Short mmCIF file of C-alpha atoms and ligand atoms in Angstrom, two decimals:
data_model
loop_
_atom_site.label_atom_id
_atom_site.label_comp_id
_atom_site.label_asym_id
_atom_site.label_seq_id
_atom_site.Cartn_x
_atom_site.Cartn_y
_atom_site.Cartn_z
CA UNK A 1 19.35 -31.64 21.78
CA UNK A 2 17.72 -31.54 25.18
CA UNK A 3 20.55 -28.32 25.63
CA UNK A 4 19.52 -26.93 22.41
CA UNK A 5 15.02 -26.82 23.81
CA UNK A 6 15.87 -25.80 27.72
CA UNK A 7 17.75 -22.52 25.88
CA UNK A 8 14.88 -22.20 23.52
CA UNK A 9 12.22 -22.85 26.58
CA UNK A 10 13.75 -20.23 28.67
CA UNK A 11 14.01 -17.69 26.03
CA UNK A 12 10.91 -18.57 25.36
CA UNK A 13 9.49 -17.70 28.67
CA UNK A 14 11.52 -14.77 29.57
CA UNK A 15 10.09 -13.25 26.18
CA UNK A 16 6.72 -13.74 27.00
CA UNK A 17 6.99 -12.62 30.93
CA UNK A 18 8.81 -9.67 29.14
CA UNK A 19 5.40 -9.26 26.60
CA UNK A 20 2.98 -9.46 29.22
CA UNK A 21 5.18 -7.43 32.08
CA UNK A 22 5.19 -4.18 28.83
CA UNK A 23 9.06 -4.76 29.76
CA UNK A 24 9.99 -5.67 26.30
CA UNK A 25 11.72 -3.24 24.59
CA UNK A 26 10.01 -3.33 20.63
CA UNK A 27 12.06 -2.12 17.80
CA UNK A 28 10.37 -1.03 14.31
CA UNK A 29 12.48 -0.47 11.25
CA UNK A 30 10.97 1.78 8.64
CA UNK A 31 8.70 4.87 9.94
CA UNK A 32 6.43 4.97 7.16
CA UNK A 33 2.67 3.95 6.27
CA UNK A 34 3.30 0.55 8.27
CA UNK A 35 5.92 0.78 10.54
CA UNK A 36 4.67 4.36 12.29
CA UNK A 37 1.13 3.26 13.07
CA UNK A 38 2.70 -0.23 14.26
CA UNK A 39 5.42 1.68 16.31
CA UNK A 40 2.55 4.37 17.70
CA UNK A 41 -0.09 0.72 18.77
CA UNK A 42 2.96 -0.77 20.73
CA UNK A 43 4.49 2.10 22.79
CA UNK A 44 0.07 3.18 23.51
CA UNK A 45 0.14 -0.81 24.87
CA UNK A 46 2.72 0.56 27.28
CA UNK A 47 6.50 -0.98 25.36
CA UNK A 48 8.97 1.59 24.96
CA UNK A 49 9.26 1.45 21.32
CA UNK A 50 12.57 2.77 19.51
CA UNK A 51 11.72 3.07 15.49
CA UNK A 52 14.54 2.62 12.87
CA UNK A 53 14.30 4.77 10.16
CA UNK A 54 17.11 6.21 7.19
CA UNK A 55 15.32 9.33 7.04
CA UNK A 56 16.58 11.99 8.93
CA UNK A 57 13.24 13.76 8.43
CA UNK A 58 11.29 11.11 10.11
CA UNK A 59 13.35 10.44 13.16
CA UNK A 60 13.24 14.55 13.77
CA UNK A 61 9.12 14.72 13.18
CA UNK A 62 8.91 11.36 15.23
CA UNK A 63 11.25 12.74 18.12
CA UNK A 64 8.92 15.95 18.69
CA UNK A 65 5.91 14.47 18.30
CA UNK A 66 4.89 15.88 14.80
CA UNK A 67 2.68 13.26 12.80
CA UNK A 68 3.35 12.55 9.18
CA UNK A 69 1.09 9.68 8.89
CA UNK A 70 -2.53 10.44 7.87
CA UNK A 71 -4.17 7.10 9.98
CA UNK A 72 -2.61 8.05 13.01
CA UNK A 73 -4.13 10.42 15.50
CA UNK A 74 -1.94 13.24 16.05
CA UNK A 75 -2.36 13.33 19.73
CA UNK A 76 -1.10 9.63 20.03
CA UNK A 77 2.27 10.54 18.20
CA UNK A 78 2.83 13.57 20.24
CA UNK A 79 2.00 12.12 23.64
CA UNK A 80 3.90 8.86 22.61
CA UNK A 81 6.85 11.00 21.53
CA UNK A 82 6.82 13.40 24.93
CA UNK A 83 6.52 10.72 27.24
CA UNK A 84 9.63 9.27 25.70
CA UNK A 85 7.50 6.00 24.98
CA UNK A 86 8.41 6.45 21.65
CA UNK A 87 11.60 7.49 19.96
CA UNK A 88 13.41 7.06 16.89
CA UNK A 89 16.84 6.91 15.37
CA UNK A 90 19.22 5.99 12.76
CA UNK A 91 21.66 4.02 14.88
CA UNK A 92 20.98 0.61 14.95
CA UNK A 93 22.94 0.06 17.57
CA UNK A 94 20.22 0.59 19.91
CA UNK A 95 18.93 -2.95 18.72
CA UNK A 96 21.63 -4.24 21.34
CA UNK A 97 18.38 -2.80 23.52
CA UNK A 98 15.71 -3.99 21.62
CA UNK A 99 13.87 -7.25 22.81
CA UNK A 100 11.58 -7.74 19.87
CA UNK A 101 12.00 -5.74 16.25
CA UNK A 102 9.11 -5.57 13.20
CA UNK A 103 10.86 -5.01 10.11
CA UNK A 104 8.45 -2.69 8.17
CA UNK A 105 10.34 -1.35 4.84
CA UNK A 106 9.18 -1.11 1.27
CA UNK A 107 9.22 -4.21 -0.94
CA UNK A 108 9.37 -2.59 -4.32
CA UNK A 109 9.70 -3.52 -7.88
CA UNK A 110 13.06 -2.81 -9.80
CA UNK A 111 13.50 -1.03 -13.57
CA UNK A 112 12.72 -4.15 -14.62
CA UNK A 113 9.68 -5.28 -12.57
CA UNK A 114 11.91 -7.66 -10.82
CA UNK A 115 11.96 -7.66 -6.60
CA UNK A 116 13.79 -5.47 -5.14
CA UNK A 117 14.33 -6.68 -1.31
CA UNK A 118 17.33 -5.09 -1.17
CA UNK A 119 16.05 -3.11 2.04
CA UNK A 120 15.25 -6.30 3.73
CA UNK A 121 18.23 -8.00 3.19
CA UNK A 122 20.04 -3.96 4.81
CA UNK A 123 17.35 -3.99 7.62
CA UNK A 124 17.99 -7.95 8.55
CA UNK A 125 21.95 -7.33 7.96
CA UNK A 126 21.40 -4.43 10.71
CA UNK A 127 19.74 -6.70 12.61
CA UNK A 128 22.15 -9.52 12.62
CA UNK A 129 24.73 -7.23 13.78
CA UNK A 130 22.86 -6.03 17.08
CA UNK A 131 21.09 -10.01 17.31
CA UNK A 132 21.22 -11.15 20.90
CA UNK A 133 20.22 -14.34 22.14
CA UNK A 134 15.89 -14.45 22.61
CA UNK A 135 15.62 -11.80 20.56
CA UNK A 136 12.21 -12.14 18.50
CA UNK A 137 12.43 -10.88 14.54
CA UNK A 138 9.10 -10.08 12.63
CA UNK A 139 9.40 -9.73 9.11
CA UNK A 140 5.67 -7.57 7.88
CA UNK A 141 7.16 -6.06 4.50
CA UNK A 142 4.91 -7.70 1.25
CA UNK A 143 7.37 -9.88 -0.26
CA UNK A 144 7.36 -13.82 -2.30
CA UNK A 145 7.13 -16.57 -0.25
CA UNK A 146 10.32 -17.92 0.90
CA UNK A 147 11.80 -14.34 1.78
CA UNK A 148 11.85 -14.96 5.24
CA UNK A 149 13.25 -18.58 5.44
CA UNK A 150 15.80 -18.36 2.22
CA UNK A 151 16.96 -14.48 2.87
CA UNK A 152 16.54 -13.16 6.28
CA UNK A 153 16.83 -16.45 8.21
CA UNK A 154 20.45 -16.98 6.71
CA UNK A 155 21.48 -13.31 7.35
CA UNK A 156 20.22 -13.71 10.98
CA UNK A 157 22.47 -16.58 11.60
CA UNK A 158 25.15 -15.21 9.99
CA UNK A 159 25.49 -14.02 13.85
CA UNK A 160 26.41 -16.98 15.18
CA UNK A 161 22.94 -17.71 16.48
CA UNK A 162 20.61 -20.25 15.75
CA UNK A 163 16.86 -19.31 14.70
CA UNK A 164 14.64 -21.32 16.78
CA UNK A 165 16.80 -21.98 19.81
CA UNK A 166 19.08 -18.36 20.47
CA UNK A 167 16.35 -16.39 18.75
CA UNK A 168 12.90 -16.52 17.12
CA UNK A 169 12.03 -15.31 13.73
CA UNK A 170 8.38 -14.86 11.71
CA UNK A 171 6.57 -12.99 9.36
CA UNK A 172 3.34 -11.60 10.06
CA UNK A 173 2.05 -9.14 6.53
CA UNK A 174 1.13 -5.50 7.31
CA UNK A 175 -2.66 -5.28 6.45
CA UNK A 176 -2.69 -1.48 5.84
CA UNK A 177 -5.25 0.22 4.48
CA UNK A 178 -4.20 4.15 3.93
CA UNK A 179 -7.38 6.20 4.68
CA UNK A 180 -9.53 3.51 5.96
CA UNK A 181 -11.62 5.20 8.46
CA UNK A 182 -13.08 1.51 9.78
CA UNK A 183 -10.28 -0.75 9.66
CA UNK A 184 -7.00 0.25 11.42
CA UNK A 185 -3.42 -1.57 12.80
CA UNK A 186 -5.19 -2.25 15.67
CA UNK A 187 -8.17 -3.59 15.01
CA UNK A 188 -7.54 -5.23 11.70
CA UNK A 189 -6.88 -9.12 12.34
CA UNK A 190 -3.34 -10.58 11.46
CA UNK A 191 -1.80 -13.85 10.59
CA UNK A 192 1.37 -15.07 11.94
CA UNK A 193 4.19 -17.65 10.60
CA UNK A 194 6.80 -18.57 12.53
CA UNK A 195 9.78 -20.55 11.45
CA UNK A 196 9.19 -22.85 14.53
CA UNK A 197 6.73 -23.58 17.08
CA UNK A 198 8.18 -21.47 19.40
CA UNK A 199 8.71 -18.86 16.87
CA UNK A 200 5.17 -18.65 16.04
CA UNK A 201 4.21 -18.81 19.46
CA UNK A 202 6.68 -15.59 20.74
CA UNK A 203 5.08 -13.25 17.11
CA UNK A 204 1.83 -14.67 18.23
CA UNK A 205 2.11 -13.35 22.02
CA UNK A 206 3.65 -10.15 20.73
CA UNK A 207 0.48 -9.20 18.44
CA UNK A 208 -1.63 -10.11 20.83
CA UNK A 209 -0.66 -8.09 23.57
CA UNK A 210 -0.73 -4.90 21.93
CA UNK A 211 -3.83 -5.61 18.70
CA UNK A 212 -7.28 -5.94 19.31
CA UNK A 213 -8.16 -7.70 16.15
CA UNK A 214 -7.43 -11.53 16.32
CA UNK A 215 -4.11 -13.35 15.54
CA UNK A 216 -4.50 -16.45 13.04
CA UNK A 217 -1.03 -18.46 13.55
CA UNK A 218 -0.22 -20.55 10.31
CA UNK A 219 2.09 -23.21 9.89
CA UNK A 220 5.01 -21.25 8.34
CA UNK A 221 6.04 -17.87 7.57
CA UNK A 222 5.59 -19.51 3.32
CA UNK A 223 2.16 -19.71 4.13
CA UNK A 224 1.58 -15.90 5.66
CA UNK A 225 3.85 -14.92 2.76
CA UNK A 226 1.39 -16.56 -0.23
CA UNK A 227 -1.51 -15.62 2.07
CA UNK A 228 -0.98 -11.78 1.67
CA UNK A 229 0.57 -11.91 -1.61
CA UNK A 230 -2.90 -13.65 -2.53
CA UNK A 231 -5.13 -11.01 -1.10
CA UNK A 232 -3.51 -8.24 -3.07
CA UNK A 233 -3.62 -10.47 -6.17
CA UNK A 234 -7.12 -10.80 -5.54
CA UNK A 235 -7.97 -7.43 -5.84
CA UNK A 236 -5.53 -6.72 -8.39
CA UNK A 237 -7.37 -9.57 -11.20
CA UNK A 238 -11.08 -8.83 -10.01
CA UNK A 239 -10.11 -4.91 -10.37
CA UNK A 240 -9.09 -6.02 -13.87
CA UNK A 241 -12.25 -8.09 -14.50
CA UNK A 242 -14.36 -4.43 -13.67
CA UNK A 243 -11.88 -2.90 -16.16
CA UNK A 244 -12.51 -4.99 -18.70
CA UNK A 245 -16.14 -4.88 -18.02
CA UNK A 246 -15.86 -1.26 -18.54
CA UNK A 247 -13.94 -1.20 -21.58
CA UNK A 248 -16.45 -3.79 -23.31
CA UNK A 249 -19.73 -1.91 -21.51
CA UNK A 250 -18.09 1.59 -23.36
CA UNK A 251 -18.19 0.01 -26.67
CA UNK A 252 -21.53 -1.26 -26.16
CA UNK A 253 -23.12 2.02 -25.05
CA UNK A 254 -24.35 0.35 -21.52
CA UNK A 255 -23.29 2.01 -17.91
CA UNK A 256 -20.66 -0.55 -16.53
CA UNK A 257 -21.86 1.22 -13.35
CA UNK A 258 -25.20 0.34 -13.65
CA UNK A 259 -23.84 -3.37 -14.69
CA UNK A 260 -21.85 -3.59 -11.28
CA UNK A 261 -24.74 -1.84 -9.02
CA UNK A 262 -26.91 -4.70 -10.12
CA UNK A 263 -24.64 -7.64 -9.87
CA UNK A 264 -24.30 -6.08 -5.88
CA UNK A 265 -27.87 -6.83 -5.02
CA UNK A 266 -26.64 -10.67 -5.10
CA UNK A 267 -26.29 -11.36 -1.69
CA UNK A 268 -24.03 -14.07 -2.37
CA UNK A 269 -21.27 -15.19 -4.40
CA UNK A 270 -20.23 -11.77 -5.72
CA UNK A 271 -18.12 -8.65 -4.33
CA UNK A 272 -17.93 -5.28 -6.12
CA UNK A 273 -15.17 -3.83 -7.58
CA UNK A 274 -15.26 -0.91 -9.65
CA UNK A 275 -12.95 0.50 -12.93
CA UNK A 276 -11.04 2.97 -12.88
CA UNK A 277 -8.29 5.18 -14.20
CA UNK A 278 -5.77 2.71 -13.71
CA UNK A 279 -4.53 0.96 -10.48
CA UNK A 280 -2.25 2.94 -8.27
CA UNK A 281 -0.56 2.39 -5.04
CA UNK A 282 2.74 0.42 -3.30
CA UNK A 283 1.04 -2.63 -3.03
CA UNK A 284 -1.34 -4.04 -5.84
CA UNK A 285 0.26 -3.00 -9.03
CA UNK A 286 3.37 -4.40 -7.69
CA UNK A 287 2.95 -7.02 -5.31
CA UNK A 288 1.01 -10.19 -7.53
CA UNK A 289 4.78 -9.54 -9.52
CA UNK A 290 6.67 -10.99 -6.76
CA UNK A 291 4.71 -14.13 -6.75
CA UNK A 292 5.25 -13.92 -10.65
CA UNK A 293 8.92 -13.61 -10.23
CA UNK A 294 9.16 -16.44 -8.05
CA UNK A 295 6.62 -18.97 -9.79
CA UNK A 296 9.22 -18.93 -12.84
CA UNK A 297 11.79 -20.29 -10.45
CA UNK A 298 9.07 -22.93 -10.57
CA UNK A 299 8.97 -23.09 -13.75
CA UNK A 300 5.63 -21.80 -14.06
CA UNK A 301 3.97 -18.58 -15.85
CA UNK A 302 1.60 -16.71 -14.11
CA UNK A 303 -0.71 -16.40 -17.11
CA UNK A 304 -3.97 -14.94 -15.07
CA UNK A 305 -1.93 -12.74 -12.75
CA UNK A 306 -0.05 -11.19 -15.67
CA UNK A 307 -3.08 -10.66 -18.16
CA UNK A 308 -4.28 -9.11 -15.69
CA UNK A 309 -1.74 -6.30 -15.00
CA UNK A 310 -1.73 -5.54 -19.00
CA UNK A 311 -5.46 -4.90 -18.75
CA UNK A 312 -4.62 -2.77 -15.68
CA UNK A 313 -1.93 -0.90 -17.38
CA UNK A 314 -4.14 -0.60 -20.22
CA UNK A 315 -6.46 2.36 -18.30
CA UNK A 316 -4.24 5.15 -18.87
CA UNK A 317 -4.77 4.63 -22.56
CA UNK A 318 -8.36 3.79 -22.77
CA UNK A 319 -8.62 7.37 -20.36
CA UNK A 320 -6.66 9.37 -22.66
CA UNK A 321 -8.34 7.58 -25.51
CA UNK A 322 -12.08 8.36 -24.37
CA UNK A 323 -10.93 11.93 -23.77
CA UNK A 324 -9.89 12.33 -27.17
CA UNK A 325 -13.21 11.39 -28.44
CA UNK A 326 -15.18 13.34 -26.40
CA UNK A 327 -13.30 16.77 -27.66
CA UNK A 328 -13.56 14.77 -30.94
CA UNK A 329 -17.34 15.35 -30.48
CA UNK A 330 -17.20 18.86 -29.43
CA UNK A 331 -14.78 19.32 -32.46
CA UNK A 332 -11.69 19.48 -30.50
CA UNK A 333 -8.61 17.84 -31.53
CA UNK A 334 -6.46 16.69 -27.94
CA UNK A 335 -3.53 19.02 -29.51
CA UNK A 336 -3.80 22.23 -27.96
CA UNK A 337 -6.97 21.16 -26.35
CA UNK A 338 -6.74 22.37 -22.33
CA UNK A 339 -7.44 19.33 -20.12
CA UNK A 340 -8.06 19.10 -16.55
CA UNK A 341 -7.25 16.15 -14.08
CA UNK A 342 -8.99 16.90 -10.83
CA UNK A 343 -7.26 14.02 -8.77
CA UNK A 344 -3.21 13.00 -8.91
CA UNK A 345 -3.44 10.85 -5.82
CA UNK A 346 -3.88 7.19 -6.58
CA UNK A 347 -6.79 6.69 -4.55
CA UNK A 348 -9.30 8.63 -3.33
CA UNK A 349 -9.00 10.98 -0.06
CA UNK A 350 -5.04 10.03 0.16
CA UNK A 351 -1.96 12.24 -0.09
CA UNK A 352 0.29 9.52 -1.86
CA UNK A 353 0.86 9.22 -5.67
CA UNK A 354 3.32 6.68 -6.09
CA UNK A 355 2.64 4.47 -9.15
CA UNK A 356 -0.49 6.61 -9.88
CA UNK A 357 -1.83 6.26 -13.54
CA UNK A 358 -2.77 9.78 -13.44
CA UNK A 359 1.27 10.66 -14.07
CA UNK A 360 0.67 8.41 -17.21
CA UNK A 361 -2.23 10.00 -18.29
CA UNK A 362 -0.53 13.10 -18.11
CA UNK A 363 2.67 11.93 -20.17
CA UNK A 364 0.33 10.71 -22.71
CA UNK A 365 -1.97 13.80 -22.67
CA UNK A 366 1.40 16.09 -23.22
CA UNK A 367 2.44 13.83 -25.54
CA UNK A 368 -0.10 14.14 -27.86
CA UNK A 369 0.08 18.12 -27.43
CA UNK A 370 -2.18 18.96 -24.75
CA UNK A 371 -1.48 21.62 -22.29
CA UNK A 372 -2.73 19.48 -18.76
CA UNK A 373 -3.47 21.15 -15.29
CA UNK A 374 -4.04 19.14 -12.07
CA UNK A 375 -5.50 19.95 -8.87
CA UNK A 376 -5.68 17.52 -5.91
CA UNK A 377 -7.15 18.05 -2.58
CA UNK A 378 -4.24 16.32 -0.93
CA UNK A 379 -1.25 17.04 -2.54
CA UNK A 380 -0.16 20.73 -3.61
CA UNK A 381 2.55 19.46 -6.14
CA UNK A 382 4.45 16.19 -7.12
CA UNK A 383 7.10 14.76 -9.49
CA UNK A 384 6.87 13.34 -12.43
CA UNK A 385 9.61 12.11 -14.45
CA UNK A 386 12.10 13.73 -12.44
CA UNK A 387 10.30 17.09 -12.91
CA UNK A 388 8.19 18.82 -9.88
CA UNK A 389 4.29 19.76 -11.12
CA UNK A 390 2.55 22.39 -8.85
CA UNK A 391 -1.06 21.40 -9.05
CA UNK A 392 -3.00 24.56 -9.08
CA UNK A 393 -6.23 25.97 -7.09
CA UNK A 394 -9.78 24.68 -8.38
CA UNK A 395 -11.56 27.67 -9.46
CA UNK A 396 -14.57 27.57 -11.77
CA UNK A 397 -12.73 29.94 -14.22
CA UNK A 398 -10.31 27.30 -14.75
CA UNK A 399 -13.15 24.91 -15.25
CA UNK A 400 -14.70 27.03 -18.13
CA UNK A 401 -11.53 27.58 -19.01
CA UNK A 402 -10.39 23.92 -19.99
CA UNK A 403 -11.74 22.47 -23.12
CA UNK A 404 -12.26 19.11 -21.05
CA UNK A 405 -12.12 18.62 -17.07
CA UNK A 406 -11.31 14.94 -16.14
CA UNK A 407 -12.04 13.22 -12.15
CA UNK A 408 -9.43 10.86 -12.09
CA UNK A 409 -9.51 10.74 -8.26
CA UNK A 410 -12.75 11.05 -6.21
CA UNK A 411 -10.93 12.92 -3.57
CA UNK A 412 -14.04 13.81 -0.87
CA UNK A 413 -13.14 17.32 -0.60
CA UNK A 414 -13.68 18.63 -4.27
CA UNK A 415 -16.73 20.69 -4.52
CA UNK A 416 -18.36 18.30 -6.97
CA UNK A 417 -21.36 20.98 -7.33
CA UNK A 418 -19.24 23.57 -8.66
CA UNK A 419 -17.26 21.03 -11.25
CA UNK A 420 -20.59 20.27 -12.27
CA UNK A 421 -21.70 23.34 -12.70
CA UNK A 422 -18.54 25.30 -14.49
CA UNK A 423 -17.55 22.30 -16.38
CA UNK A 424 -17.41 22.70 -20.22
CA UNK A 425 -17.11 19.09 -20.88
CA UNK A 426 -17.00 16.66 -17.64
CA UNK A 427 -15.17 13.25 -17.93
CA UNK A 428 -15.43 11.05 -14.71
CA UNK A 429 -13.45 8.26 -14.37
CA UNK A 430 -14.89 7.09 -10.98
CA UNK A 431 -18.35 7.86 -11.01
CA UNK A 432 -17.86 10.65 -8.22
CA UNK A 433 -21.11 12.14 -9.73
CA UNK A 434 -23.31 8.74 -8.64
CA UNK A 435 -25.30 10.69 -6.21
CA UNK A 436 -25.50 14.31 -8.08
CA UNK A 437 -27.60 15.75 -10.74
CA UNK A 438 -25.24 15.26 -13.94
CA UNK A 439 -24.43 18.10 -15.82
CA UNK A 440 -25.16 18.14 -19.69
CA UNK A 441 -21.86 17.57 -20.73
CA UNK A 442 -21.37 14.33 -19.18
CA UNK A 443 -19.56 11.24 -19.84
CA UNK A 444 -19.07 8.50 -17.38
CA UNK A 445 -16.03 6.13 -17.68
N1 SAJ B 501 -8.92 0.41 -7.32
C1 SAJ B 501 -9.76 0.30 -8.43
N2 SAJ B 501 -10.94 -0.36 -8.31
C2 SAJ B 501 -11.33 -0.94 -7.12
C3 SAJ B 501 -10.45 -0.83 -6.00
C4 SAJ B 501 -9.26 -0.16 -6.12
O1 SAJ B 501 -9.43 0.81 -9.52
O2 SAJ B 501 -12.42 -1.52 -7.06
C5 SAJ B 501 -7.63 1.08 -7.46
C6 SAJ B 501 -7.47 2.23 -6.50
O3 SAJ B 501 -7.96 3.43 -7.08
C7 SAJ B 501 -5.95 2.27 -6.32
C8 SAJ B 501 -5.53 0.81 -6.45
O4 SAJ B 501 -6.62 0.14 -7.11
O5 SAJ B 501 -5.35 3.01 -7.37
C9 SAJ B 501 -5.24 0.15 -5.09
O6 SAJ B 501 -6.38 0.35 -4.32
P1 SAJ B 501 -6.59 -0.36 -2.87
O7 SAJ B 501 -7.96 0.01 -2.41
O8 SAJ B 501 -6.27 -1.79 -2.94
O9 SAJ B 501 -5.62 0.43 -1.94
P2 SAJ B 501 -4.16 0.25 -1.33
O10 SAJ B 501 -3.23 -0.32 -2.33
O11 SAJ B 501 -3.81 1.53 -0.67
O12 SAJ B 501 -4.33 -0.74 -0.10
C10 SAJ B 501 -4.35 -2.07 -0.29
C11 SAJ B 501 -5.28 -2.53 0.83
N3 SAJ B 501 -6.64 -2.23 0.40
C12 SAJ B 501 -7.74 -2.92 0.67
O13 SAJ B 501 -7.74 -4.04 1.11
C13 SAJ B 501 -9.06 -2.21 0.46
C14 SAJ B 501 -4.94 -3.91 1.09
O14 SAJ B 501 -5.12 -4.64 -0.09
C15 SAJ B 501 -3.54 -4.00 1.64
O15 SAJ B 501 -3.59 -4.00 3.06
C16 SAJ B 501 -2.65 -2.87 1.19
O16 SAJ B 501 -3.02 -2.57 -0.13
C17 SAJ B 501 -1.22 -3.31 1.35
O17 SAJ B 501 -0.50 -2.61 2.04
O18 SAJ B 501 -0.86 -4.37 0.81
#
């Protein structure tokens, strides 16, 4: 025993003269939304920073300096790359190198809604190989609680090495926010759980040597695990409660908009969130189902969390359905009817689609035989079902031109004057209009 803590005590302290010194070399598997910004924070604190990625595409843009990531500053990428502060590869042999490695890889959902981790368990089986003694692991992908302690802890030690005393292992959840202008990696506080003491204590030193926001240690990675799985699942039900409200507010003939604007003057006690389209993104459509999973191995049903995601999946058919009775009213049947989606992205001012409802609106506008054009002020084309879309130029002939023109994402770089003004029927989803004279042919969601 007293063997076991002086090894665990002086890996302890070489890690966190190695922190403080910037002679800790920081490893970061997966380049993308998390992992670059993450990689970019520590090699501007002064680490060398290698980044892990399978993409060949990233490791080249990465290696000369060429940003892909719309949070980071360009500048900081290309200076980080240049200096050789920063570099990135496929081989993860260089973890032999690596003092301290964040494991930042998607967490997504299978054909069957079930967990995939299948890219932690690769990254942490990578890691294993390459594990030296002191080495500190940081797990920050979304995932159920128990991920880190049941999965990667077991594939760690497959090694040889035992977490806690040869190495140290935590989780600490990415808190990204793509296209946040305010909050950022850096500045955006995080939460730590260690397996041990001295775990939590090594992830605790490493965040706060290179984040200014403030590091909230917890008393197991479970607990940072539930506590980020929680925050998404908080947006994801209230999100459904303002989608609800909306559906209900349409039948009633009263502006859910108006509804919410008022319930916002309560200085206490309440938090807006608005309806929309549908609810897009990597994290919160998917993320509250990987507590869901897990809670049945509990033997419990997630009745809340899962109403809540068939109200949310519900939006792409209430859309298409409202659209159909507005051309209704102008006589219009949807078949044959032109309809325009001015927004694919899932949120607003963002060049990602992935799990947008706008590529369901659009099957189920096609499917009930109408002819659909998108434009997006982010993204000049995109896949759907296998199939790439060009999104085409927004011109006000084309808004005459379509029977209906839907905002489905408030992107802040349409010209919202012109749609207004070219529009022959104007559906918005989002309330983009809140602040501009409405045209005649108006409907709100
Ligand atoms: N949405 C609504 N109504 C709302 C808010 C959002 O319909 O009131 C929709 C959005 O249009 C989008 C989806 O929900 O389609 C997700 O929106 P989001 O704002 O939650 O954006 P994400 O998924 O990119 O980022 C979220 C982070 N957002 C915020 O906290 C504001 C945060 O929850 C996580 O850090 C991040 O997911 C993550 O990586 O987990």
């Amino acid at each position: 025993m007293l063997q076991e803590s002086v090894k665990r005590d002086h890996y302890k302290a070489a890690m966190m003269e190695k922190l403080h010194s910037r002679t800790a070399v920081i490893g970061v598997i997966g380049l993308g939304y998390v992992g670059l910004p993450l990689a970019v924070e520590k090699a501007k604190a002064g680490y060398h920073v290698i980044g892990f990625d399978v993409q060949a595409s990233k490791i080249d843009m990465v290696n000369q300096g060429v940003n892909y990531i719309g949070d980071i500053v360009d500048e900081d990428l290309r200076a980080m790359a240049q200096s050789g502060q920063l570099r990135a590869t496929s081989d993860y042999a260089f973890l032999k190198e690596v003092d301290a490695v964040a494991i930042c890889v998607p967490t997504p959902l299978d054909t069957y809604r079930q967990p995939d981790t299948s890219y932690v368990e690769q990254s942490a089986r990578e890691v294993a190989r390459f594990l030296h003694p002191g080495m500190l692991v940081v797990l920050e992908s979304t995932t159920y609680p128990g991920t880190t302690e049941e999965l990667v802890k077991p594939i760690l030690e497959s090694s040889g090495l035992t977490c806690g005393e040869d190495f140290f292992l935590a989780y600490s959840p990415e808190r990204v926010d793509p296209g946040n202008r305010t909050f950022n990696t850096k500045n955006t506080p995080k939460v730590v759980g260690g397996v041990t003491d001295a775990c939590s204590q090594v992830a605790e030193a490493l965040y706060r040597e290179v984040l200014d926001g403030s590091v909230h240690v917890v008393s197991s990675p479970a607990v940072a695990e539930m506590e980020k799985i929680y925050e998404n699942t908080f947006r994801h039900i209230n999100i459904a409660l303002a989608n609800e409200m909306a559906i209900l507010c349409s039948r009633m003939g009263i502006n859910v908009w108006d509804v919410i604007e008022a319930a916002q003057t309560k200085p206490y006690g309440f938090m807006a969130f608005y309806p929309g389209p549908g609810l897009g993104g990597h994290c919160i459509p998917i993320d509250p189902f990987y507590l869901t999973w897990k809670a049945r191995k509990y033997n419990y049903h997630t009745r809340l969390i899962e109403l809540a995601g068939e109200i949310n999946h519900a939006m792409p058919e209430f859309v298409v359905q409202r659209i159909g009775e507005i051309l209704n009213e102008r006589k219009k049947p949807i078949h044959g009817s032109t309809v325009y989606l001015l927004g694919v992205a899932y949120k607003k001012d963002v060049d990602d689609y992935r799990e947008s409802p706008v590529l369901e609106i659009i099957g189920l506008l096609e499917q009930r035989g109408a002819r659909v054009w998108v434009s997006d002020t982010h993204i000049p084309s995109f896949k759907r079902q296998g199939k790439l879309c060009e999104c085409v130029p927004l011109t006000s002939e084309r808004l005459a031109a379509a029977d209906i023109t839907v905002i489905t994402t408030d992107h802040s770089g349409f010209d919202y004057e012109r749609i207004a003004a070219s529009s022959a029927a104007l559906f918005d989803t989002r309330n983009a209009m809140r602040e501009l004279q409405k045209p005649e042919r108006y409907y709100l969601l």
